[in-house]
PDB file of C-alpha atoms in Angstrom:
ATOM      1  CA  GLN A   1     -14.285  32.502  60.696  1.00  0.00           C
ATOM      2  CA  ALA A   2     -11.380  33.988  58.883  1.00  0.00           C
ATOM      3  CA  GLU A   3      -9.871  30.460  59.760  1.00  0.00           C
ATOM      4  CA  ASP A   4     -12.721  28.917  57.722  1.00  0.00           C
ATOM      5  CA  ALA A   5     -12.495  30.626  55.318  1.00  0.00           C
ATOM      6  CA  LEU A   6      -8.460  30.342  54.280  1.00  0.00           C
ATOM      7  CA  ARG A   7      -9.193  26.901  54.793  1.00  0.00           C
ATOM      8  CA  ALA A   8     -11.950  27.023  51.986  1.00  0.00           C
ATOM      9  CA  SER A   9      -9.852  29.109  49.907  1.00  0.00           C
ATOM     10  CA  GLU A  10      -6.229  26.731  50.121  1.00  0.00           C
ATOM     11  CA  GLU A  11      -8.908  23.850  49.325  1.00  0.00           C
ATOM     12  CA  THR A  12     -10.162  25.877  45.976  1.00  0.00           C
ATOM     13  CA  LEU A  13      -6.740  26.578  45.249  1.00  0.00           C
ATOM     14  CA  ARG A  14      -5.193  22.630  45.527  1.00  0.00           C
ATOM     15  CA  ALA A  15      -8.297  21.510  43.964  1.00  0.00           C
ATOM     16  CA  THR A  16      -7.960  24.145  40.702  1.00  0.00           C
ATOM     17  CA  PHE A  17      -4.060  23.057  40.790  1.00  0.00           C
ATOM     18  CA  ARG A  18      -4.743  19.290  41.086  1.00  0.00           C
ATOM     19  CA  GLN A  19      -7.665  19.526  38.390  1.00  0.00           C
ATOM     20  CA  ALA A  20      -6.266  21.723  36.037  1.00  0.00           C
ATOM     21  CA  GLY A  21      -6.301  20.929  32.501  1.00  0.00           C
ATOM     22  CA  VAL A  22      -2.532  21.804  32.129  1.00  0.00           C
ATOM     23  CA  GLY A  23       0.153  20.364  33.430  1.00  0.00           C
ATOM     24  CA  ILE A  24       1.365  22.370  36.451  1.00  0.00           C
ATOM     25  CA  PHE A  25       4.238  21.551  38.675  1.00  0.00           C
ATOM     26  CA  ILE A  26       6.527  23.403  41.550  1.00  0.00           C
ATOM     27  CA  THR A  27       9.951  22.768  41.564  1.00  0.00           C
ATOM     28  CA  SER A  28      12.665  23.208  44.081  1.00  0.00           C
ATOM     29  CA  PRO A  29      15.954  25.853  42.843  1.00  0.00           C
ATOM     30  CA  ASP A  30      17.664  22.447  42.507  1.00  0.00           C
ATOM     31  CA  ARG A  31      15.002  21.373  39.867  1.00  0.00           C
ATOM     32  CA  ARG A  32      13.609  18.400  42.448  1.00  0.00           C
ATOM     33  CA  TYR A  33       9.810  17.886  41.979  1.00  0.00           C
ATOM     34  CA  LEU A  34       7.992  19.751  44.530  1.00  0.00           C
ATOM     35  CA  GLN A  35       4.572  19.247  43.498  1.00  0.00           C
ATOM     36  CA  VAL A  36       2.627  18.031  40.341  1.00  0.00           C
ATOM     37  CA  ASN A  37      -0.963  17.978  39.478  1.00  0.00           C
ATOM     38  CA  ASP A  38      -2.759  14.942  37.875  1.00  0.00           C
ATOM     39  CA  LYS A  39      -2.578  16.571  34.251  1.00  0.00           C
ATOM     40  CA  TYR A  40       1.244  16.543  34.286  1.00  0.00           C
ATOM     41  CA  CYS A  41       1.682  13.336  35.860  1.00  0.00           C
ATOM     42  CA  ASP A  42      -0.998  11.950  32.856  1.00  0.00           C
ATOM     43  CA  MET A  43       1.063  13.768  29.995  1.00  0.00           C
ATOM     44  CA  LEU A  44       4.641  11.967  31.394  1.00  0.00           C
ATOM     45  CA  GLY A  45       2.766   9.109  32.500  1.00  0.00           C
ATOM     46  CA  TYR A  46       4.287   8.681  35.604  1.00  0.00           C
ATOM     47  CA  THR A  47       2.398   8.362  39.364  1.00  0.00           C
ATOM     48  CA  ARG A  48       2.993  11.073  41.273  1.00  0.00           C
ATOM     49  CA  GLU A  49       5.162   9.499  43.843  1.00  0.00           C
ATOM     50  CA  GLU A  50       7.509   8.661  41.158  1.00  0.00           C
ATOM     51  CA  LEU A  51       8.133  12.485  39.861  1.00  0.00           C
ATOM     52  CA  LEU A  52       8.324  13.576  43.154  1.00  0.00           C
ATOM     53  CA  ARG A  53      11.397  11.153  43.423  1.00  0.00           C
ATOM     54  CA  MET A  54      12.700  13.116  40.087  1.00  0.00           C
ATOM     55  CA  SER A  55      14.209  16.273  38.879  1.00  0.00           C
ATOM     56  CA  SER A  56      13.025  17.791  36.000  1.00  0.00           C
ATOM     57  CA  ALA A  57      15.848  17.097  34.442  1.00  0.00           C
ATOM     58  CA  ASP A  58      15.395  13.643  34.553  1.00  0.00           C
ATOM     59  CA  VAL A  59      12.510  14.391  31.676  1.00  0.00           C
ATOM     60  CA  LEU A  60      14.462  16.097  30.075  1.00  0.00           C
ATOM     61  CA  PRO A  61      16.121  15.011  26.195  1.00  0.00           C
ATOM     62  CA  PRO A  62      19.873  15.014  26.868  1.00  0.00           C
ATOM     63  CA  GLU A  63      20.229  17.976  23.918  1.00  0.00           C
ATOM     64  CA  ALA A  64      17.983  19.991  25.954  1.00  0.00           C
ATOM     65  CA  VAL A  65      19.753  20.253  29.485  1.00  0.00           C
ATOM     66  CA  GLY A  66      22.077  23.226  28.648  1.00  0.00           C
ATOM     67  CA  ALA A  67      19.592  25.750  27.204  1.00  0.00           C
ATOM     68  CA  VAL A  68      16.780  25.148  30.020  1.00  0.00           C
ATOM     69  CA  GLN A  69      19.840  25.424  32.592  1.00  0.00           C
ATOM     70  CA  ALA A  70      20.522  28.780  31.121  1.00  0.00           C
ATOM     71  CA  ASN A  71      17.423  29.772  30.676  1.00  0.00           C
ATOM     72  CA  ARG A  72      16.844  28.569  34.792  1.00  0.00           C
ATOM     73  CA  ASN A  73      19.854  30.369  36.063  1.00  0.00           C
ATOM     74  CA  LYS A  74      18.225  33.567  34.260  1.00  0.00           C
ATOM     75  CA  LEU A  75      15.048  33.458  35.725  1.00  0.00           C
ATOM     76  CA  MET A  76      16.896  32.727  39.009  1.00  0.00           C
ATOM     77  CA  LEU A  77      19.006  35.651  38.861  1.00  0.00           C
ATOM     78  CA  GLY A  78      15.839  37.823  38.308  1.00  0.00           C
ATOM     79  CA  GLU A  79      17.275  38.658  34.167  1.00  0.00           C
ATOM     80  CA  LEU A  80      13.968  37.296  33.676  1.00  0.00           C
ATOM     81  CA  GLN A  81      10.277  36.947  34.943  1.00  0.00           C
ATOM     82  CA  THR A  82       9.219  34.330  32.881  1.00  0.00           C
ATOM     83  CA  VAL A  83      10.859  31.962  30.648  1.00  0.00           C
ATOM     84  CA  SER A  84       8.055  30.663  27.944  1.00  0.00           C
ATOM     85  CA  HIS A  85       9.579  27.802  25.289  1.00  0.00           C
ATOM     86  CA  GLU A  86       8.233  24.936  23.372  1.00  0.00           C
ATOM     87  CA  ARG A  87      10.311  21.684  23.974  1.00  0.00           C
ATOM     88  CA  GLN A  88      10.495  17.977  24.122  1.00  0.00           C
ATOM     89  CA  LEU A  89       9.893  15.938  26.829  1.00  0.00           C
ATOM     90  CA  LEU A  90      11.039  12.166  27.766  1.00  0.00           C
ATOM     91  CA  ARG A  91       7.396   9.949  28.622  1.00  0.00           C
ATOM     92  CA  LYS A  92       8.408   7.173  30.978  1.00  0.00           C
ATOM     93  CA  ASP A  93       8.249   4.928  27.988  1.00  0.00           C
ATOM     94  CA  GLY A  94      11.026   6.681  26.568  1.00  0.00           C
ATOM     95  CA  SER A  95       8.580   8.263  23.699  1.00  0.00           C
ATOM     96  CA  LEU A  96       8.927  11.846  23.162  1.00  0.00           C
ATOM     97  CA  ILE A  97       5.993  15.165  23.724  1.00  0.00           C
ATOM     98  CA  TRP A  98       5.819  18.308  22.631  1.00  0.00           C
ATOM     99  CA  VAL A  99       5.113  20.872  25.171  1.00  0.00           C
ATOM    100  CA  ASN A 100       5.057  24.368  25.784  1.00  0.00           C
ATOM    101  CA  HIS A 101       6.479  25.924  28.838  1.00  0.00           C
ATOM    102  CA  ALA A 102       6.275  28.861  30.898  1.00  0.00           C
ATOM    103  CA  THR A 103       7.652  29.343  34.001  1.00  0.00           C
ATOM    104  CA  SER A 104       8.429  31.822  36.595  1.00  0.00           C
ATOM    105  CA  VAL A 105      10.184  31.917  39.921  1.00  0.00           C
ATOM    106  CA  ALA A 106       8.467  32.620  43.987  1.00  0.00           C
ATOM    107  CA  ARG A 107      10.801  34.696  45.724  1.00  0.00           C
ATOM    108  CA  GLY A 108      10.750  35.000  49.256  1.00  0.00           C
ATOM    109  CA  ARG A 109      10.968  38.237  51.619  1.00  0.00           C
ATOM    110  CA  ASN A 110      14.510  39.085  50.991  1.00  0.00           C
ATOM    111  CA  GLY A 111      14.366  38.246  47.010  1.00  0.00           C
ATOM    112  CA  GLU A 112      15.872  34.738  47.321  1.00  0.00           C
ATOM    113  CA  PRO A 113      14.442  32.143  44.876  1.00  0.00           C
ATOM    114  CA  ILE A 114      12.081  30.019  46.904  1.00  0.00           C
ATOM    115  CA  HIS A 115      10.535  27.564  44.064  1.00  0.00           C
ATOM    116  CA  LEU A 116       9.704  27.575  40.292  1.00  0.00           C
ATOM    117  CA  ILE A 117       6.124  27.412  38.724  1.00  0.00           C
ATOM    118  CA  THR A 118       5.798  25.988  35.279  1.00  0.00           C
ATOM    119  CA  VAL A 119       2.647  25.508  32.923  1.00  0.00           C
ATOM    120  CA  ALA A 120       3.153  23.135  30.418  1.00  0.00           C
ATOM    121  CA  GLU A 121       0.786  22.271  27.934  1.00  0.00           C
ATOM    122  CA  ASP A 122       1.197  18.738  25.835  1.00  0.00           C
ATOM    123  CA  ILE A 123       0.834  20.777  21.616  1.00  0.00           C
ATOM    124  CA  SER A 124       2.175  17.151  20.422  1.00  0.00           C
ATOM    125  CA  GLU A 125      -0.684  17.543  18.010  1.00  0.00           C
ATOM    126  CA  ARG A 126      -0.049  20.396  16.717  1.00  0.00           C
ATOM    127  CA  LYS A 127       3.511  20.000  16.290  1.00  0.00           C
ATOM    128  CA  GLN A 128       2.399  17.070  14.206  1.00  0.00           C
ATOM    129  CA  ALA A 129      -0.026  19.117  12.465  1.00  0.00           C
ATOM    130  CA  GLU A 130       2.570  21.599  11.480  1.00  0.00           C
ATOM    131  CA  ASP A 131       4.580  18.759  10.532  1.00  0.00           C
ATOM    132  CA  ALA A 132       2.332  17.468   8.249  1.00  0.00           C
ATOM    133  CA  LEU A 133       1.639  20.217   6.613  1.00  0.00           C
ATOM    134  CA  ARG A 134       5.065  21.227   6.108  1.00  0.00           C
ATOM    135  CA  ALA A 135       5.286  17.711   4.340  1.00  0.00           C
ATOM    136  CA  SER A 136       2.444  18.711   2.407  1.00  0.00           C
ATOM    137  CA  GLU A 137       3.843  22.036   1.566  1.00  0.00           C
ATOM    138  CA  GLU A 138       7.454  20.639   0.147  1.00  0.00           C
ATOM    139  CA  THR A 139       5.542  17.609  -1.745  1.00  0.00           C
ATOM    140  CA  LEU A 140       3.497  20.332  -3.628  1.00  0.00           C
ATOM    141  CA  ARG A 141       6.510  22.343  -4.077  1.00  0.00           C
ATOM    142  CA  ALA A 142       8.273  19.066  -5.824  1.00  0.00           C
ATOM    143  CA  THR A 143       5.450  18.661  -7.808  1.00  0.00           C
ATOM    144  CA  PHE A 144       5.122  22.088  -9.199  1.00  0.00           C
ATOM    145  CA  ARG A 145       8.285  22.191  -9.617  1.00  0.00           C
ATOM    146  CA  GLN A 146       9.084  18.566 -11.559  1.00  0.00           C
ATOM    147  CA  ALA A 147       5.613  18.435 -13.030  1.00  0.00           C
ATOM    148  CA  GLY A 148       5.690  17.722 -17.281  1.00  0.00           C
ATOM    149  CA  VAL A 149       3.345  20.175 -18.156  1.00  0.00           C
ATOM    150  CA  GLY A 150       4.059  23.996 -17.861  1.00  0.00           C
ATOM    151  CA  ILE A 151       2.855  25.737 -14.934  1.00  0.00           C
ATOM    152  CA  PHE A 152       2.620  29.658 -13.447  1.00  0.00           C
ATOM    153  CA  ILE A 153       0.890  31.754 -11.385  1.00  0.00           C
ATOM    154  CA  THR A 154       0.580  34.890 -11.583  1.00  0.00           C
ATOM    155  CA  SER A 155      -0.936  38.046  -9.696  1.00  0.00           C
ATOM    156  CA  PRO A 156      -4.416  39.856 -10.232  1.00  0.00           C
ATOM    157  CA  ASP A 157      -2.168  42.186 -12.691  1.00  0.00           C
ATOM    158  CA  ARG A 158      -1.028  39.331 -14.933  1.00  0.00           C
ATOM    159  CA  ARG A 159       2.596  39.351 -13.224  1.00  0.00           C
ATOM    160  CA  TYR A 160       4.396  36.297 -12.924  1.00  0.00           C
ATOM    161  CA  LEU A 161       4.521  34.973  -8.994  1.00  0.00           C
ATOM    162  CA  GLN A 162       5.853  31.927  -9.864  1.00  0.00           C
ATOM    163  CA  VAL A 163       6.789  29.555 -13.374  1.00  0.00           C
ATOM    164  CA  ASN A 164       7.800  25.945 -13.131  1.00  0.00           C
ATOM    165  CA  ASP A 165      11.518  24.734 -15.308  1.00  0.00           C
ATOM    166  CA  LYS A 166       9.036  23.262 -18.179  1.00  0.00           C
ATOM    167  CA  TYR A 167       7.017  26.455 -18.409  1.00  0.00           C
ATOM    168  CA  CYS A 168      10.489  28.057 -18.433  1.00  0.00           C
ATOM    169  CA  ASP A 169      11.596  25.180 -21.326  1.00  0.00           C
ATOM    170  CA  MET A 170       8.360  26.407 -23.467  1.00  0.00           C
ATOM    171  CA  LEU A 171       8.603  29.576 -23.316  1.00  0.00           C
ATOM    172  CA  GLY A 172      12.322  29.622 -23.879  1.00  0.00           C
ATOM    173  CA  TYR A 173      13.279  31.446 -20.870  1.00  0.00           C
TER     174      TYR A 173
END
């Protein structure tokens, strides 16, 4: 019964790993992929077999490798328990995807690093929305500054919060 319960528990964990709604991968201390779930494969456009022949460094843009390695070293040394960061990854087709990574280390009985576990969430849509919002705000600021009419914004107690150049010119300030 104990063996059956253990097998059922392991199958539940395997199914959860495979079918999770976020990317999950496990890497060796030397960065080789040991396990990847379906979502992570879909995010990057690789098959499981392809990723298992690769290193996690293979999907990093070259400019990100140093920062990732520095954080990885801190994890391996036990200086950090978890590292969470947003970064871009290279998809198989060469396009970039934004992900939020949270990585921690699984350690053996003697405290030695066995492997690293990372959860990766695709945040590309959020990043695109943030970029669009920034562009829209900049357009609004430029329109405000360069408008051919005087524009001002006041607080409820009628103090000026913002004024454009045209308004200043109109008042001689």
